[in-house]
């Protein structure tokens, strides 16, 4: 059974930084792309960032490009999202997800590409 667990959310002032972590277990972590999504109150869940199984390819939403960095450590079965220069509009529940398919070259930017999801972690940015 694949399990995905996020951690690291919290409350931060605008301009500050937070680092989210995600641990996945139940299959060979290093074979699967990983993604981060977020859902703000009253809004649909949206793509934030994704990283290929080899870490060679990363994608970012335009709204976070240049501020967020996604990375992974396949030896530790973890993926991280470093969030810098946070804005109030970054406030959301952040979800980590693991790809449905093994060793996909390009990590998906849509929810449909991911088959396993964490429970989410709240990030609140105060102005």
Short mmCIF file of N, CA, C and O in Angstrom, two decimals:
data_model
loop_
_atom_site.label_atom_id
_atom_site.label_comp_id
_atom_site.label_asym_id
_atom_site.label_seq_id
_atom_site.Cartn_x
_atom_site.Cartn_y
_atom_site.Cartn_z
N UNK A 1 0.84 -1.19 0.00
CA UNK A 1 0.00 0.00 0.00
C UNK A 1 0.88 1.25 0.00
O UNK A 1 1.76 1.38 0.84
N UNK A 2 0.63 2.14 -0.94
CA UNK A 2 1.42 3.36 -1.03
C UNK A 2 0.88 4.38 -0.03
O UNK A 2 -0.32 4.62 0.05
N UNK A 3 1.80 4.99 0.69
CA UNK A 3 1.42 6.00 1.68
C UNK A 3 2.23 7.26 1.43
O UNK A 3 3.44 7.20 1.22
N UNK A 4 1.54 8.39 1.45
CA UNK A 4 2.17 9.69 1.22
C UNK A 4 1.84 10.59 2.41
O UNK A 4 0.65 10.74 2.75
N UNK A 5 2.86 11.16 3.02
CA UNK A 5 2.64 11.98 4.22
C UNK A 5 3.42 13.28 4.11
O UNK A 5 4.64 13.26 3.96
N UNK A 6 2.71 14.41 4.21
CA UNK A 6 3.34 15.72 4.18
C UNK A 6 3.62 16.22 5.60
O UNK A 6 2.93 15.83 6.54
N UNK A 7 4.59 17.12 5.69
CA UNK A 7 4.87 17.79 6.96
C UNK A 7 5.52 19.13 6.67
O UNK A 7 5.96 19.38 5.54
N UNK A 8 5.53 19.99 7.69
CA UNK A 8 6.27 21.25 7.56
C UNK A 8 5.43 22.49 7.38
O UNK A 8 5.97 23.59 7.29
N UNK A 9 4.12 22.35 7.32
CA UNK A 9 3.28 23.54 7.16
C UNK A 9 3.27 24.37 8.43
O UNK A 9 3.81 23.98 9.47
N UNK A 10 2.65 25.55 8.33
CA UNK A 10 2.58 26.41 9.50
C UNK A 10 2.19 27.82 9.13
O UNK A 10 1.73 28.08 8.01
N UNK A 11 2.39 28.72 10.08
CA UNK A 11 2.07 30.13 9.91
C UNK A 11 3.35 30.92 9.74
O UNK A 11 4.30 30.76 10.52
N UNK A 12 3.38 31.78 8.73
CA UNK A 12 4.58 32.58 8.47
C UNK A 12 4.15 33.95 7.98
O UNK A 12 3.07 34.09 7.38
N UNK A 13 4.96 34.95 8.23
CA UNK A 13 4.66 36.29 7.75
C UNK A 13 5.04 36.42 6.27
O UNK A 13 5.92 35.70 5.77
N UNK A 14 4.38 37.33 5.60
CA UNK A 14 4.70 37.59 4.20
C UNK A 14 6.19 37.92 4.06
O UNK A 14 6.75 38.65 4.89
N UNK A 15 6.80 37.36 3.03
CA UNK A 15 8.22 37.54 2.82
C UNK A 15 9.07 36.46 3.44
O UNK A 15 10.27 36.36 3.15
N UNK A 16 8.47 35.65 4.29
CA UNK A 16 9.19 34.59 4.96
C UNK A 16 9.30 33.32 4.13
O UNK A 16 8.91 33.29 2.96
N UNK A 17 9.85 32.28 4.75
CA UNK A 17 10.09 31.01 4.08
C UNK A 17 9.55 29.85 4.89
O UNK A 17 9.48 29.93 6.13
N UNK A 18 9.21 28.80 4.19
CA UNK A 18 8.82 27.53 4.80
C UNK A 18 9.33 26.41 3.92
O UNK A 18 9.45 26.58 2.69
N UNK A 19 9.58 25.27 4.54
CA UNK A 19 10.01 24.10 3.78
C UNK A 19 9.06 22.96 4.08
O UNK A 19 8.93 22.54 5.23
N UNK A 20 8.39 22.49 3.05
CA UNK A 20 7.51 21.33 3.19
C UNK A 20 8.27 20.07 2.81
O UNK A 20 9.08 20.09 1.87
N UNK A 21 7.97 19.00 3.50
CA UNK A 21 8.55 17.71 3.19
C UNK A 21 7.44 16.69 2.96
O UNK A 21 6.33 16.83 3.49
N UNK A 22 7.77 15.68 2.19
CA UNK A 22 6.80 14.64 1.88
C UNK A 22 7.55 13.31 1.84
O UNK A 22 8.56 13.18 1.15
N UNK A 23 7.05 12.36 2.58
CA UNK A 23 7.62 11.02 2.59
C UNK A 23 6.64 10.05 1.95
O UNK A 23 5.43 10.09 2.25
N UNK A 24 7.14 9.22 1.06
CA UNK A 24 6.29 8.22 0.41
C UNK A 24 6.87 6.84 0.66
O UNK A 24 8.09 6.65 0.62
N UNK A 25 5.99 5.89 0.88
CA UNK A 25 6.42 4.52 1.16
C UNK A 25 5.48 3.54 0.47
O UNK A 25 4.40 3.93 0.01
N UNK A 26 5.89 2.30 0.39
CA UNK A 26 5.03 1.27 -0.17
C UNK A 26 5.43 0.81 -1.55
O UNK A 26 4.87 -0.18 -2.06
N UNK A 27 6.36 1.52 -2.19
CA UNK A 27 6.90 1.09 -3.47
C UNK A 27 8.23 1.80 -3.66
O UNK A 27 8.62 2.63 -2.82
N UNK A 28 8.93 1.53 -4.76
CA UNK A 28 10.25 2.11 -4.97
C UNK A 28 10.11 3.61 -5.27
O UNK A 28 9.78 4.02 -6.38
N UNK A 29 10.37 4.42 -4.27
CA UNK A 29 10.16 5.87 -4.36
C UNK A 29 10.86 6.47 -5.57
O UNK A 29 10.29 7.29 -6.29
N UNK A 30 12.08 6.06 -5.80
CA UNK A 30 12.89 6.67 -6.85
C UNK A 30 12.41 6.39 -8.26
O UNK A 30 12.96 6.96 -9.21
N UNK A 31 11.40 5.56 -8.44
CA UNK A 31 10.88 5.23 -9.77
C UNK A 31 9.73 6.13 -10.20
O UNK A 31 9.25 6.00 -11.33
N UNK A 32 9.28 7.03 -9.31
CA UNK A 32 8.05 7.77 -9.58
C UNK A 32 8.23 9.27 -9.45
O UNK A 32 8.86 9.76 -8.51
N UNK A 33 7.64 9.99 -10.42
CA UNK A 33 7.59 11.44 -10.31
C UNK A 33 6.73 11.84 -9.11
O UNK A 33 5.85 11.08 -8.68
N UNK A 34 7.00 13.03 -8.60
CA UNK A 34 6.26 13.54 -7.46
C UNK A 34 5.76 14.96 -7.77
O UNK A 34 6.41 15.70 -8.52
N UNK A 35 4.67 15.31 -7.18
CA UNK A 35 4.11 16.64 -7.42
C UNK A 35 3.58 17.28 -6.15
O UNK A 35 3.27 16.59 -5.18
N UNK A 36 3.53 18.59 -6.17
CA UNK A 36 2.91 19.37 -5.11
C UNK A 36 1.75 20.16 -5.72
O UNK A 36 1.89 20.78 -6.78
N UNK A 37 0.64 20.14 -5.03
CA UNK A 37 -0.55 20.89 -5.40
C UNK A 37 -1.01 21.67 -4.18
O UNK A 37 -0.59 21.38 -3.06
N UNK A 38 -1.90 22.63 -4.39
CA UNK A 38 -2.45 23.37 -3.25
C UNK A 38 -3.89 23.74 -3.51
O UNK A 38 -4.32 23.85 -4.66
N UNK A 39 -4.61 23.93 -2.43
CA UNK A 39 -6.01 24.31 -2.53
C UNK A 39 -6.31 25.39 -1.50
O UNK A 39 -6.21 25.14 -0.29
N UNK A 40 -6.65 26.56 -2.00
CA UNK A 40 -7.03 27.67 -1.14
C UNK A 40 -8.53 27.60 -0.86
O UNK A 40 -9.28 26.99 -1.63
N UNK A 41 -8.98 28.23 0.22
CA UNK A 41 -10.41 28.20 0.55
C UNK A 41 -11.27 28.70 -0.60
O UNK A 41 -11.00 29.77 -1.17
N UNK A 42 -12.28 27.92 -0.98
CA UNK A 42 -13.20 28.33 -2.02
C UNK A 42 -12.67 28.19 -3.43
O UNK A 42 -13.33 28.60 -4.38
N UNK A 43 -11.49 27.60 -3.57
CA UNK A 43 -10.90 27.46 -4.90
C UNK A 43 -10.61 26.00 -5.21
O UNK A 43 -10.54 25.16 -4.31
N UNK A 44 -10.41 25.72 -6.49
CA UNK A 44 -10.03 24.38 -6.90
C UNK A 44 -8.58 24.11 -6.54
O UNK A 44 -7.77 25.03 -6.40
N UNK A 45 -8.27 22.84 -6.43
CA UNK A 45 -6.87 22.48 -6.20
C UNK A 45 -6.08 22.80 -7.47
O UNK A 45 -6.53 22.55 -8.59
N UNK A 46 -4.86 23.34 -7.26
CA UNK A 46 -4.05 23.76 -8.41
C UNK A 46 -2.64 23.20 -8.31
O UNK A 46 -2.12 22.95 -7.22
N UNK A 47 -2.03 23.07 -9.45
CA UNK A 47 -0.65 22.58 -9.55
C UNK A 47 0.32 23.62 -9.00
O UNK A 47 0.15 24.82 -9.23
N UNK A 48 1.34 23.15 -8.30
CA UNK A 48 2.39 24.02 -7.79
C UNK A 48 3.74 23.67 -8.43
O UNK A 48 4.40 24.54 -9.00
N UNK A 49 4.14 22.41 -8.30
CA UNK A 49 5.45 22.01 -8.82
C UNK A 49 5.49 20.49 -8.96
O UNK A 49 4.75 19.78 -8.28
N UNK A 50 6.35 20.02 -9.85
CA UNK A 50 6.54 18.58 -9.99
C UNK A 50 7.98 18.29 -10.36
O UNK A 50 8.70 19.16 -10.88
N UNK A 51 8.40 17.05 -10.08
CA UNK A 51 9.78 16.66 -10.31
C UNK A 51 9.78 15.24 -10.84
O UNK A 51 9.05 14.37 -10.35
N UNK A 52 10.59 14.98 -11.85
CA UNK A 52 10.66 13.65 -12.44
C UNK A 52 11.31 12.67 -11.48
O UNK A 52 11.94 13.06 -10.49
N UNK A 53 11.20 11.38 -11.80
CA UNK A 53 11.74 10.34 -10.92
C UNK A 53 13.24 10.49 -10.73
O UNK A 53 13.78 10.21 -9.66
N UNK A 54 13.93 10.98 -11.76
CA UNK A 54 15.39 11.14 -11.70
C UNK A 54 15.81 12.51 -11.20
O UNK A 54 17.00 12.78 -11.04
N UNK A 55 14.84 13.39 -10.99
CA UNK A 55 15.09 14.79 -10.61
C UNK A 55 15.66 15.63 -11.75
O UNK A 55 16.02 16.78 -11.53
N UNK A 56 15.71 15.08 -12.93
CA UNK A 56 16.30 15.81 -14.05
C UNK A 56 15.37 16.90 -14.59
O UNK A 56 15.83 17.88 -15.17
N UNK A 57 14.07 16.71 -14.39
CA UNK A 57 13.09 17.65 -14.94
C UNK A 57 12.18 18.14 -13.82
O UNK A 57 11.65 17.34 -13.04
N UNK A 58 12.02 19.46 -13.76
CA UNK A 58 11.11 20.06 -12.79
C UNK A 58 10.21 21.06 -13.51
O UNK A 58 10.62 21.69 -14.50
N UNK A 59 9.00 21.18 -13.01
CA UNK A 59 8.05 22.16 -13.53
C UNK A 59 7.49 22.97 -12.36
O UNK A 59 7.35 22.46 -11.25
N UNK A 60 7.14 24.22 -12.67
CA UNK A 60 6.56 25.10 -11.66
C UNK A 60 5.37 25.85 -12.25
O UNK A 60 5.37 26.21 -13.43
N UNK A 61 4.40 26.13 -11.41
CA UNK A 61 3.34 27.05 -11.79
C UNK A 61 3.95 28.44 -11.94
O UNK A 61 4.89 28.79 -11.22
N UNK A 62 3.40 29.23 -12.84
CA UNK A 62 3.92 30.58 -13.04
C UNK A 62 3.88 31.40 -11.75
O UNK A 62 4.75 32.23 -11.50
N UNK A 63 2.88 31.14 -10.94
CA UNK A 63 2.69 31.94 -9.72
C UNK A 63 3.78 31.70 -8.67
O UNK A 63 3.94 32.51 -7.76
N UNK A 64 4.52 30.60 -8.79
CA UNK A 64 5.55 30.30 -7.78
C UNK A 64 6.95 30.25 -8.38
O UNK A 64 7.92 30.13 -7.63
N UNK A 65 7.05 30.35 -9.68
CA UNK A 65 8.35 30.27 -10.35
C UNK A 65 9.28 31.35 -9.83
O UNK A 65 8.91 32.51 -9.72
N UNK A 66 10.50 30.94 -9.49
CA UNK A 66 11.48 31.88 -8.96
C UNK A 66 11.42 32.04 -7.45
O UNK A 66 12.32 32.63 -6.85
N UNK A 67 10.36 31.51 -6.82
CA UNK A 67 10.23 31.59 -5.35
C UNK A 67 10.26 30.22 -4.69
O UNK A 67 10.76 30.09 -3.57
N UNK A 68 9.72 29.22 -5.36
CA UNK A 68 9.65 27.86 -4.80
C UNK A 68 10.66 26.96 -5.51
O UNK A 68 10.93 27.13 -6.70
N UNK A 69 11.18 26.00 -4.76
CA UNK A 69 12.11 25.02 -5.33
C UNK A 69 11.67 23.63 -4.88
O UNK A 69 11.55 23.37 -3.67
N UNK A 70 11.47 22.74 -5.86
CA UNK A 70 11.16 21.36 -5.54
C UNK A 70 12.42 20.52 -5.68
O UNK A 70 13.22 20.74 -6.60
N UNK A 71 12.60 19.59 -4.77
CA UNK A 71 13.77 18.71 -4.82
C UNK A 71 13.38 17.36 -4.23
O UNK A 71 12.33 17.22 -3.59
N UNK A 72 14.24 16.38 -4.47
CA UNK A 72 13.96 15.05 -3.93
C UNK A 72 15.24 14.37 -3.50
O UNK A 72 16.31 14.65 -4.05
N UNK A 73 15.10 13.48 -2.54
CA UNK A 73 16.21 12.66 -2.07
C UNK A 73 15.73 11.22 -2.15
O UNK A 73 15.00 10.75 -1.26
N UNK A 74 16.12 10.53 -3.20
CA UNK A 74 15.62 9.17 -3.40
C UNK A 74 16.18 8.19 -2.36
O UNK A 74 15.58 7.15 -2.11
N UNK A 75 17.30 8.52 -1.78
CA UNK A 75 17.86 7.65 -0.74
C UNK A 75 17.02 7.71 0.53
O UNK A 75 16.98 6.74 1.30
N UNK A 76 16.37 8.85 0.74
CA UNK A 76 15.56 9.03 1.95
C UNK A 76 14.06 8.94 1.66
O UNK A 76 13.24 9.13 2.55
N UNK A 77 13.70 8.68 0.39
CA UNK A 77 12.30 8.56 -0.01
C UNK A 77 11.50 9.82 0.32
O UNK A 77 10.34 9.75 0.78
N UNK A 78 12.11 10.97 0.07
CA UNK A 78 11.43 12.22 0.39
C UNK A 78 11.50 13.21 -0.77
O UNK A 78 12.44 13.19 -1.57
N UNK A 79 10.51 14.07 -0.83
CA UNK A 79 10.51 15.19 -1.75
C UNK A 79 10.20 16.44 -0.92
O UNK A 79 9.43 16.37 0.04
N UNK A 80 10.83 17.55 -1.28
CA UNK A 80 10.68 18.77 -0.50
C UNK A 80 10.23 19.92 -1.39
O UNK A 80 10.45 19.91 -2.61
N UNK A 81 9.61 20.89 -0.77
CA UNK A 81 9.22 22.12 -1.45
C UNK A 81 9.70 23.28 -0.60
O UNK A 81 9.14 23.55 0.48
N UNK A 82 10.76 23.94 -1.05
CA UNK A 82 11.26 25.12 -0.37
C UNK A 82 10.51 26.33 -0.89
O UNK A 82 10.53 26.61 -2.08
N UNK A 83 9.84 27.02 0.02
CA UNK A 83 9.00 28.15 -0.37
C UNK A 83 9.59 29.43 0.21
O UNK A 83 9.67 29.58 1.43
N UNK A 84 10.01 30.32 -0.65
CA UNK A 84 10.61 31.58 -0.26
C UNK A 84 9.73 32.74 -0.70
O UNK A 84 8.87 32.60 -1.56
N UNK A 85 9.99 33.89 -0.11
CA UNK A 85 9.26 35.12 -0.47
C UNK A 85 7.75 34.86 -0.49
O UNK A 85 7.06 35.22 -1.45
N UNK A 86 7.28 34.26 0.55
CA UNK A 86 5.87 33.87 0.60
C UNK A 86 4.95 35.07 0.61
O UNK A 86 5.27 36.13 1.17
N UNK A 87 3.80 34.88 -0.02
CA UNK A 87 2.79 35.93 -0.14
C UNK A 87 1.49 35.44 0.49
O UNK A 87 1.26 34.22 0.56
N UNK A 88 0.63 36.34 0.91
CA UNK A 88 -0.66 35.90 1.48
C UNK A 88 -1.43 35.00 0.52
O UNK A 88 -2.15 34.09 0.98
N UNK A 89 -1.28 35.23 -0.77
CA UNK A 89 -2.01 34.40 -1.73
C UNK A 89 -1.45 32.98 -1.84
O UNK A 89 -2.03 32.14 -2.54
N UNK A 90 -0.36 32.70 -1.18
CA UNK A 90 0.17 31.33 -1.11
C UNK A 90 -0.54 30.51 -0.03
O UNK A 90 -0.31 29.31 0.09
N UNK A 91 -1.38 31.16 0.75
CA UNK A 91 -2.11 30.46 1.81
C UNK A 91 -3.02 29.40 1.21
O UNK A 91 -3.82 29.67 0.32
N UNK A 92 -2.84 28.17 1.67
CA UNK A 92 -3.59 27.04 1.12
C UNK A 92 -3.21 25.78 1.89
O UNK A 92 -2.26 25.77 2.67
N UNK A 93 -3.97 24.73 1.63
CA UNK A 93 -3.55 23.40 2.04
C UNK A 93 -2.70 22.84 0.91
O UNK A 93 -3.13 22.83 -0.25
N UNK A 94 -1.50 22.38 1.25
CA UNK A 94 -0.57 21.87 0.26
C UNK A 94 -0.58 20.34 0.30
O UNK A 94 -0.46 19.74 1.37
N UNK A 95 -0.70 19.76 -0.89
CA UNK A 95 -0.77 18.31 -1.02
C UNK A 95 0.42 17.79 -1.82
O UNK A 95 0.80 18.37 -2.84
N UNK A 96 0.94 16.67 -1.37
CA UNK A 96 1.99 15.95 -2.09
C UNK A 96 1.35 14.75 -2.79
O UNK A 96 0.41 14.14 -2.23
N UNK A 97 1.85 14.43 -3.97
CA UNK A 97 1.26 13.31 -4.71
C UNK A 97 2.34 12.53 -5.44
O UNK A 97 3.36 13.09 -5.86
N UNK A 98 2.08 11.24 -5.62
CA UNK A 98 3.01 10.34 -6.29
C UNK A 98 2.39 9.86 -7.61
O UNK A 98 1.21 9.52 -7.66
N UNK A 99 3.21 9.83 -8.64
CA UNK A 99 2.75 9.50 -9.99
C UNK A 99 2.13 8.12 -10.05
O UNK A 99 2.51 7.20 -9.32
N UNK A 100 1.19 7.97 -10.98
CA UNK A 100 0.57 6.67 -11.23
C UNK A 100 1.53 5.70 -11.91
O UNK A 100 1.51 4.50 -11.65
N UNK A 101 2.36 6.25 -12.81
CA UNK A 101 3.16 5.40 -13.68
C UNK A 101 4.65 5.49 -13.35
O UNK A 101 5.14 6.53 -12.94
N UNK A 102 5.33 4.42 -13.59
CA UNK A 102 6.74 4.30 -13.25
C UNK A 102 7.62 4.95 -14.31
O UNK A 102 7.40 4.79 -15.50
N UNK A 103 8.60 5.73 -13.84
CA UNK A 103 9.65 6.31 -14.69
C UNK A 103 9.10 7.09 -15.89
O UNK A 103 9.61 6.97 -17.00
N UNK A 104 8.08 7.88 -15.62
CA UNK A 104 7.57 8.79 -16.66
C UNK A 104 8.60 9.89 -16.90
O UNK A 104 9.12 10.47 -15.95
N UNK A 105 8.89 10.18 -18.15
CA UNK A 105 9.96 11.13 -18.47
C UNK A 105 9.61 12.54 -17.99
O UNK A 105 10.44 13.22 -17.38
N UNK A 106 8.38 12.96 -18.27
CA UNK A 106 7.96 14.32 -17.92
C UNK A 106 6.94 14.27 -16.78
O UNK A 106 5.86 13.71 -16.94
N UNK A 107 7.26 14.88 -15.64
CA UNK A 107 6.34 14.82 -14.50
C UNK A 107 5.06 15.60 -14.78
O UNK A 107 5.10 16.70 -15.32
N UNK A 108 3.95 15.02 -14.42
CA UNK A 108 2.66 15.61 -14.75
C UNK A 108 2.41 16.92 -14.00
O UNK A 108 2.89 17.13 -12.88
N UNK A 109 1.64 17.79 -14.65
CA UNK A 109 1.20 19.05 -14.04
C UNK A 109 -0.28 19.00 -13.70
O UNK A 109 -0.86 20.01 -13.29
N UNK A 110 -0.90 17.87 -13.89
CA UNK A 110 -2.32 17.75 -13.61
C UNK A 110 -2.58 16.66 -12.57
O UNK A 110 -1.79 15.72 -12.43
N UNK A 111 -3.70 16.82 -11.88
CA UNK A 111 -4.05 15.85 -10.83
C UNK A 111 -4.21 14.45 -11.39
O UNK A 111 -3.91 13.47 -10.69
N UNK A 112 -4.66 14.35 -12.63
CA UNK A 112 -4.92 13.04 -13.21
C UNK A 112 -3.67 12.18 -13.30
O UNK A 112 -3.74 10.96 -13.37
N UNK A 113 -2.51 12.81 -13.30
CA UNK A 113 -1.27 12.06 -13.42
C UNK A 113 -0.84 11.38 -12.13
O UNK A 113 0.09 10.57 -12.14
N UNK A 114 -1.53 11.68 -11.04
CA UNK A 114 -1.09 11.21 -9.74
C UNK A 114 -2.12 10.28 -9.12
O UNK A 114 -3.31 10.58 -9.10
N UNK A 115 -1.63 9.17 -8.59
CA UNK A 115 -2.56 8.18 -8.07
C UNK A 115 -2.60 8.09 -6.57
O UNK A 115 -3.50 7.46 -6.01
N UNK A 116 -1.63 8.71 -5.90
CA UNK A 116 -1.55 8.60 -4.45
C UNK A 116 -1.29 9.98 -3.86
O UNK A 116 -0.38 10.68 -4.30
N UNK A 117 -2.09 10.31 -2.88
CA UNK A 117 -2.08 11.66 -2.31
C UNK A 117 -1.92 11.62 -0.79
O UNK A 117 -2.40 10.68 -0.13
N UNK A 118 -1.27 12.67 -0.29
CA UNK A 118 -1.21 12.83 1.15
C UNK A 118 -2.45 13.53 1.66
O UNK A 118 -3.34 13.90 0.89
N UNK A 119 -2.48 13.72 2.96
CA UNK A 119 -3.65 14.32 3.59
C UNK A 119 -3.62 15.84 3.55
O UNK A 119 -4.63 16.49 3.85
N UNK A 120 -2.49 16.40 3.21
CA UNK A 120 -2.35 17.84 3.11
C UNK A 120 -1.77 18.48 4.36
O UNK A 120 -1.91 17.95 5.46
N UNK A 121 -1.11 19.62 4.17
CA UNK A 121 -0.57 20.38 5.29
C UNK A 121 -0.90 21.85 5.06
O UNK A 121 -0.75 22.37 3.96
N UNK A 122 -1.35 22.52 6.12
CA UNK A 122 -1.80 23.90 5.99
C UNK A 122 -0.63 24.86 6.00
O UNK A 122 0.25 24.78 6.88
N UNK A 123 -0.64 25.78 5.05
CA UNK A 123 0.32 26.88 5.01
C UNK A 123 -0.48 28.18 5.06
O UNK A 123 -1.36 28.40 4.23
N UNK A 124 -0.18 29.00 6.04
CA UNK A 124 -0.87 30.28 6.19
C UNK A 124 0.15 31.40 6.19
O UNK A 124 1.10 31.37 6.99
N UNK A 125 -0.02 32.35 5.29
CA UNK A 125 0.90 33.47 5.17
C UNK A 125 0.15 34.73 5.57
O UNK A 125 -0.84 35.11 4.94
N UNK A 126 0.62 35.37 6.62
CA UNK A 126 -0.05 36.58 7.11
C UNK A 126 0.58 37.82 6.49
O UNK A 126 1.78 37.86 6.22
N UNK A 127 -0.25 38.83 6.30
CA UNK A 127 0.24 40.07 5.68
C UNK A 127 0.74 41.05 6.71
O UNK A 127 0.57 40.88 7.91
#
